[in-house]
Short mmCIF file of C-alpha atoms in Angstrom, two decimals:
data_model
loop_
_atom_site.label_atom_id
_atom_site.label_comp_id
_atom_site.label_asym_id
_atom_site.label_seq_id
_atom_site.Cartn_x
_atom_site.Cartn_y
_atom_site.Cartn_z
CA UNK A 1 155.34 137.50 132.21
CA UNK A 2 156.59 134.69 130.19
CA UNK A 3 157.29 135.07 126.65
CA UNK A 4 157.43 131.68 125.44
CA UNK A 5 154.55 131.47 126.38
CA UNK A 6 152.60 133.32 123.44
CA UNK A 7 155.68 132.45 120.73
CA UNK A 8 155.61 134.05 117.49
CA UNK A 9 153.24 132.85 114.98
CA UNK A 10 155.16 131.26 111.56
CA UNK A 11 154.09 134.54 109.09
CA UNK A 12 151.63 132.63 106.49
CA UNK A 13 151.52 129.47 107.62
CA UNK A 14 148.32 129.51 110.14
CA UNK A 15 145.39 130.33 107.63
CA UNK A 16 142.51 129.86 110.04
CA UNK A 17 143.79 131.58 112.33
CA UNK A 18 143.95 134.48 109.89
CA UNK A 19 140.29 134.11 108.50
CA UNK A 20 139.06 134.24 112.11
CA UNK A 21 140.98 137.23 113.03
CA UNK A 22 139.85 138.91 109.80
CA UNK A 23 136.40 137.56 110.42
CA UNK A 24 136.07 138.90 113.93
CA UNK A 25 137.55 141.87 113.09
CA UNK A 26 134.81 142.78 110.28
CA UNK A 27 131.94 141.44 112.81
CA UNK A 28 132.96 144.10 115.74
CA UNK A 29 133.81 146.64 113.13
CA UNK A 30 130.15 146.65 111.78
CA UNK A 31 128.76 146.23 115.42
CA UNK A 32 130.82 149.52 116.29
CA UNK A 33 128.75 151.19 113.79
CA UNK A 34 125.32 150.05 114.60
CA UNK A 35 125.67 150.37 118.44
CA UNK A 36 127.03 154.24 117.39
CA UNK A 37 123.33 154.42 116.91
CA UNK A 38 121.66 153.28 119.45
CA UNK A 39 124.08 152.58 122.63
CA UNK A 40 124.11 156.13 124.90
CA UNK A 41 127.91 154.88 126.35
CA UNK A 42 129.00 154.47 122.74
CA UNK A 43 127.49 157.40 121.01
CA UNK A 44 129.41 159.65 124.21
CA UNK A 45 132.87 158.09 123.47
CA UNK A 46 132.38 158.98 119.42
CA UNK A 47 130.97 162.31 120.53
CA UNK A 48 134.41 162.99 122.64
CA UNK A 49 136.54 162.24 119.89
CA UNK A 50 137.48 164.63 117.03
CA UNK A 51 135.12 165.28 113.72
CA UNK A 52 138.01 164.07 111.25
CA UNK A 53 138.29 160.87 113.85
CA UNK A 54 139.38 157.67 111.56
CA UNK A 55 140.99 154.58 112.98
CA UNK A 56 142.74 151.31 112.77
CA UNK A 57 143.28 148.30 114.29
CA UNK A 58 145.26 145.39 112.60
CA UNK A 59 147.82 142.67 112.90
CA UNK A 60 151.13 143.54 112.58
CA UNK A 61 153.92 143.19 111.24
CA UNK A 62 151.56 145.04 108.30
CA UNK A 63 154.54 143.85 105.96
CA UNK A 64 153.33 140.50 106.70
CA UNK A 65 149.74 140.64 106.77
CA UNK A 66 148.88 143.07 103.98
CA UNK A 67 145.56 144.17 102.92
CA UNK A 68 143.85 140.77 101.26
CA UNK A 69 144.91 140.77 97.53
CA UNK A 70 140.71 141.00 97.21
CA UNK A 71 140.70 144.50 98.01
CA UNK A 72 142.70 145.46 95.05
CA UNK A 73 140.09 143.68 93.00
CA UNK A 74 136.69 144.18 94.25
CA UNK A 75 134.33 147.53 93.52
CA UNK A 76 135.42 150.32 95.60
CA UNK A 77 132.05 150.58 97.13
CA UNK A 78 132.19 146.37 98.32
CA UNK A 79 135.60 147.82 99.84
CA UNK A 80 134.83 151.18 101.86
CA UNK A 81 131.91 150.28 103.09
CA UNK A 82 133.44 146.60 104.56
CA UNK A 83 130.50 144.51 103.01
CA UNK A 84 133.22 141.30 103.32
CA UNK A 85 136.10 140.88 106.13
CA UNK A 86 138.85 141.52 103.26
CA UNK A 87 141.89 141.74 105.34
CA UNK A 88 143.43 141.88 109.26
CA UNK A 89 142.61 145.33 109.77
CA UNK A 90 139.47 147.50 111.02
CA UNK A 91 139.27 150.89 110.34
CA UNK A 92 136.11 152.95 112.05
CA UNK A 93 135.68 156.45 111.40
CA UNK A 94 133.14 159.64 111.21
CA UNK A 95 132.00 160.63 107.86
CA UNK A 96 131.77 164.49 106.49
CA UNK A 97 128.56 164.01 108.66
CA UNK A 98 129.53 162.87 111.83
CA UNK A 99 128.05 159.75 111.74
CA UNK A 100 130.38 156.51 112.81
CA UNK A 101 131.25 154.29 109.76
CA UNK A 102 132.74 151.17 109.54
CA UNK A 103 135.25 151.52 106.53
CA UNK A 104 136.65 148.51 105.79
CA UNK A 105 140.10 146.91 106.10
CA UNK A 106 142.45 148.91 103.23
CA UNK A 107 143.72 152.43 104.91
CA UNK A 108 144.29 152.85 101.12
CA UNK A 109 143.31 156.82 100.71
CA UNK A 110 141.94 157.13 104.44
CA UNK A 111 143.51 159.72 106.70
CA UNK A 112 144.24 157.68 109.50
CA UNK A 113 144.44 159.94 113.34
CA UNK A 114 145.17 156.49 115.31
CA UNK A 115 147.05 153.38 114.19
CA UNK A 116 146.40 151.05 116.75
CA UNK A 117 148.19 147.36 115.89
CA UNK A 118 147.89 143.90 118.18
CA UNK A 119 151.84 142.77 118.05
CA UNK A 120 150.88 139.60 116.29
CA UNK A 121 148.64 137.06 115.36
CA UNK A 122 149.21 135.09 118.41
CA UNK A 123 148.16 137.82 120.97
CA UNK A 124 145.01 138.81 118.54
CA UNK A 125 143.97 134.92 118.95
CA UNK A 126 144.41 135.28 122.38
CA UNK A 127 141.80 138.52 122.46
CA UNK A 128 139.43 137.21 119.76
CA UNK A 129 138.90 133.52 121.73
CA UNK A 130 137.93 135.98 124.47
CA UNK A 131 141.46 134.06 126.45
CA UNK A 132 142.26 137.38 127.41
CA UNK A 133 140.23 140.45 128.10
CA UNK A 134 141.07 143.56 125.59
CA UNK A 135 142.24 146.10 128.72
CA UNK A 136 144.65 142.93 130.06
CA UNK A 137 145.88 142.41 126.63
CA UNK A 138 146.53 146.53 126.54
CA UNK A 139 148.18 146.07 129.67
CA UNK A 140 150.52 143.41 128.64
CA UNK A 141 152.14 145.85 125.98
CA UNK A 142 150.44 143.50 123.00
CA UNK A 143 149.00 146.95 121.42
CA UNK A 144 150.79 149.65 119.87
CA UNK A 145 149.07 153.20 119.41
CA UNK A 146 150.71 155.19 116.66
CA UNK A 147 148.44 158.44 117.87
CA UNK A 148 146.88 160.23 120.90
CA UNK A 149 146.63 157.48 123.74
CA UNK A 150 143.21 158.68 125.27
CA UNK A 151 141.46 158.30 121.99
CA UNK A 152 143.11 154.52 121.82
CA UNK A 153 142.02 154.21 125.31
CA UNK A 154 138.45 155.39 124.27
CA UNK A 155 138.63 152.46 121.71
CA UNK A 156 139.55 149.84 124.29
CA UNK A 157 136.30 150.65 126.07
CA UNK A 158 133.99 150.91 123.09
CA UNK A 159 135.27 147.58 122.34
CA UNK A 160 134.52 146.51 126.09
CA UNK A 161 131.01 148.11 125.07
CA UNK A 162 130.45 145.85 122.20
CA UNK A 163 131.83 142.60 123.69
CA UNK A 164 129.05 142.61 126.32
CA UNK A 165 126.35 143.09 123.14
CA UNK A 166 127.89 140.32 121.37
CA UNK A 167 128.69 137.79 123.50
CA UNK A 168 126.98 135.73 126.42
CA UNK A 169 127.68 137.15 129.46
CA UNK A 170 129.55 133.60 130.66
CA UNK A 171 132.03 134.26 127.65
CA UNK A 172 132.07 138.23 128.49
CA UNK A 173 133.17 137.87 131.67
CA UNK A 174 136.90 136.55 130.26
CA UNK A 175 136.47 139.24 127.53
CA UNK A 176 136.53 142.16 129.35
CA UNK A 177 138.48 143.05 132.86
CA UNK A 178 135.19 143.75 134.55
CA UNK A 179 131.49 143.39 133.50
CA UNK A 180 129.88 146.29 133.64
CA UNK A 181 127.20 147.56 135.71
CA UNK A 182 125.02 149.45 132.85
CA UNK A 183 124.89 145.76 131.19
CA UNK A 184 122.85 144.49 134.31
CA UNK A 185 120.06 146.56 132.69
CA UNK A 186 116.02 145.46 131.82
CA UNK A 187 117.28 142.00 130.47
CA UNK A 188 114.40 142.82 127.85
CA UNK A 189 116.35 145.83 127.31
CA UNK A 190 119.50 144.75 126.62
CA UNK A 191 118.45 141.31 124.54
CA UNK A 192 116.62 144.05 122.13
CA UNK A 193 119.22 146.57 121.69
CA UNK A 194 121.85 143.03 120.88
CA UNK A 195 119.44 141.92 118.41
CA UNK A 196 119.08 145.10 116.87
CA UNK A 197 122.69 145.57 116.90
CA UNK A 198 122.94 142.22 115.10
CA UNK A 199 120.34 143.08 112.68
CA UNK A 200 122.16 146.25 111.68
CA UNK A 201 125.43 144.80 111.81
CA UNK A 202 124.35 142.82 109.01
CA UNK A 203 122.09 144.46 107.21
CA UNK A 204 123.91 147.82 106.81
#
């Protein structure tokens, strides 16, 4: 592999690059928790994982990109429950109830079981333009898992899960190593379950 290149982003200096991350990172983080409802693949994976299950997934160096300065100055309730991408991290978790929640971006006074970090901002441009699929990118060492591997490998699929809902299948096809076969379902089927994904995504 050659290292040059993906080079190592100038800390602070690429801005949109940083609202995009943060901004894609919010969008999946919410569409995690609605498909928890209603997709049967994603529901399994969250059901195989423990009850006190909380996660990350940010940018690193963390000294670098910190929680977003808003975060320290927004109602707590604006904060957990992620109603604005605040920062370059996504944390997704089960509540006292078992139910999947999308918590935000500040691990401020979370119990985090998995730390999961994309080396830098370079590499997570690379997996939000959908340049490289989110398995290849795990293959190419550009994550670090600070926790039990099969529950970071659970997350790589669920996020496999949600890139076919989101995305066209055109764009899908570069964002995940192989398109499923499940996602050749009813094509009524499927369009309904993305819109209602959408609709709770953004409504929740």
């Amino acid at each position: 592999m050659n290292i040059n290149k993906y080079p190592e982003p100038k800390a602070g200096k690429d801005l949109i690059s940083r609202m995009y991350v943060a901004l894609m990172l919010w969008i999946v983080g919410k569409a995690i928790q609605a498909a928890s409802k209603m997709d049967t693949d994603v529901k399994k994976e969250f059901a195989d994982l423990p009850d006190n299950f909380i996660m990350s997934l940010g940018i690193l160096p963390e000294e670098v990109y910190p929680p977003n300065y808003l975060t320290q100055i927004m109602p707590s309730f604006v904060v957990d429950k992620g109603l604005l991408p605040l920062g370059l991290n996504m944390i997704i978790g089960k509540d006292k109830n078992g139910k999947v929640r999308y918590m935000g971006a500040n691990t401020h006074g979370k119990k985090i079981t998995l730390r999961m970090g994309i080396k830098n901002l370079q590499a997570a441009m690379m997996v939000f333009t959908f340049r490289e699929s989110t398995t290849t990118a795990f293959a190419h060492d550009r994550f670090i898992v600070n926790g039990d591997l099969v529950q970071g490998l659970a997350v790589v699929r669920i996020l496999n899960i949600i890139e076919v809902y989101l995305l066209p299948k055109i764009i899908t096809k570069l964002a995940v190593k192989r398109y499923p076969k499940w996602s050749e379902m009813s094509p009524i089927r499927k369009h309904f379950l993305r819109i209602l994904i959408y609709i709770r995504a953004f409504t929740a």
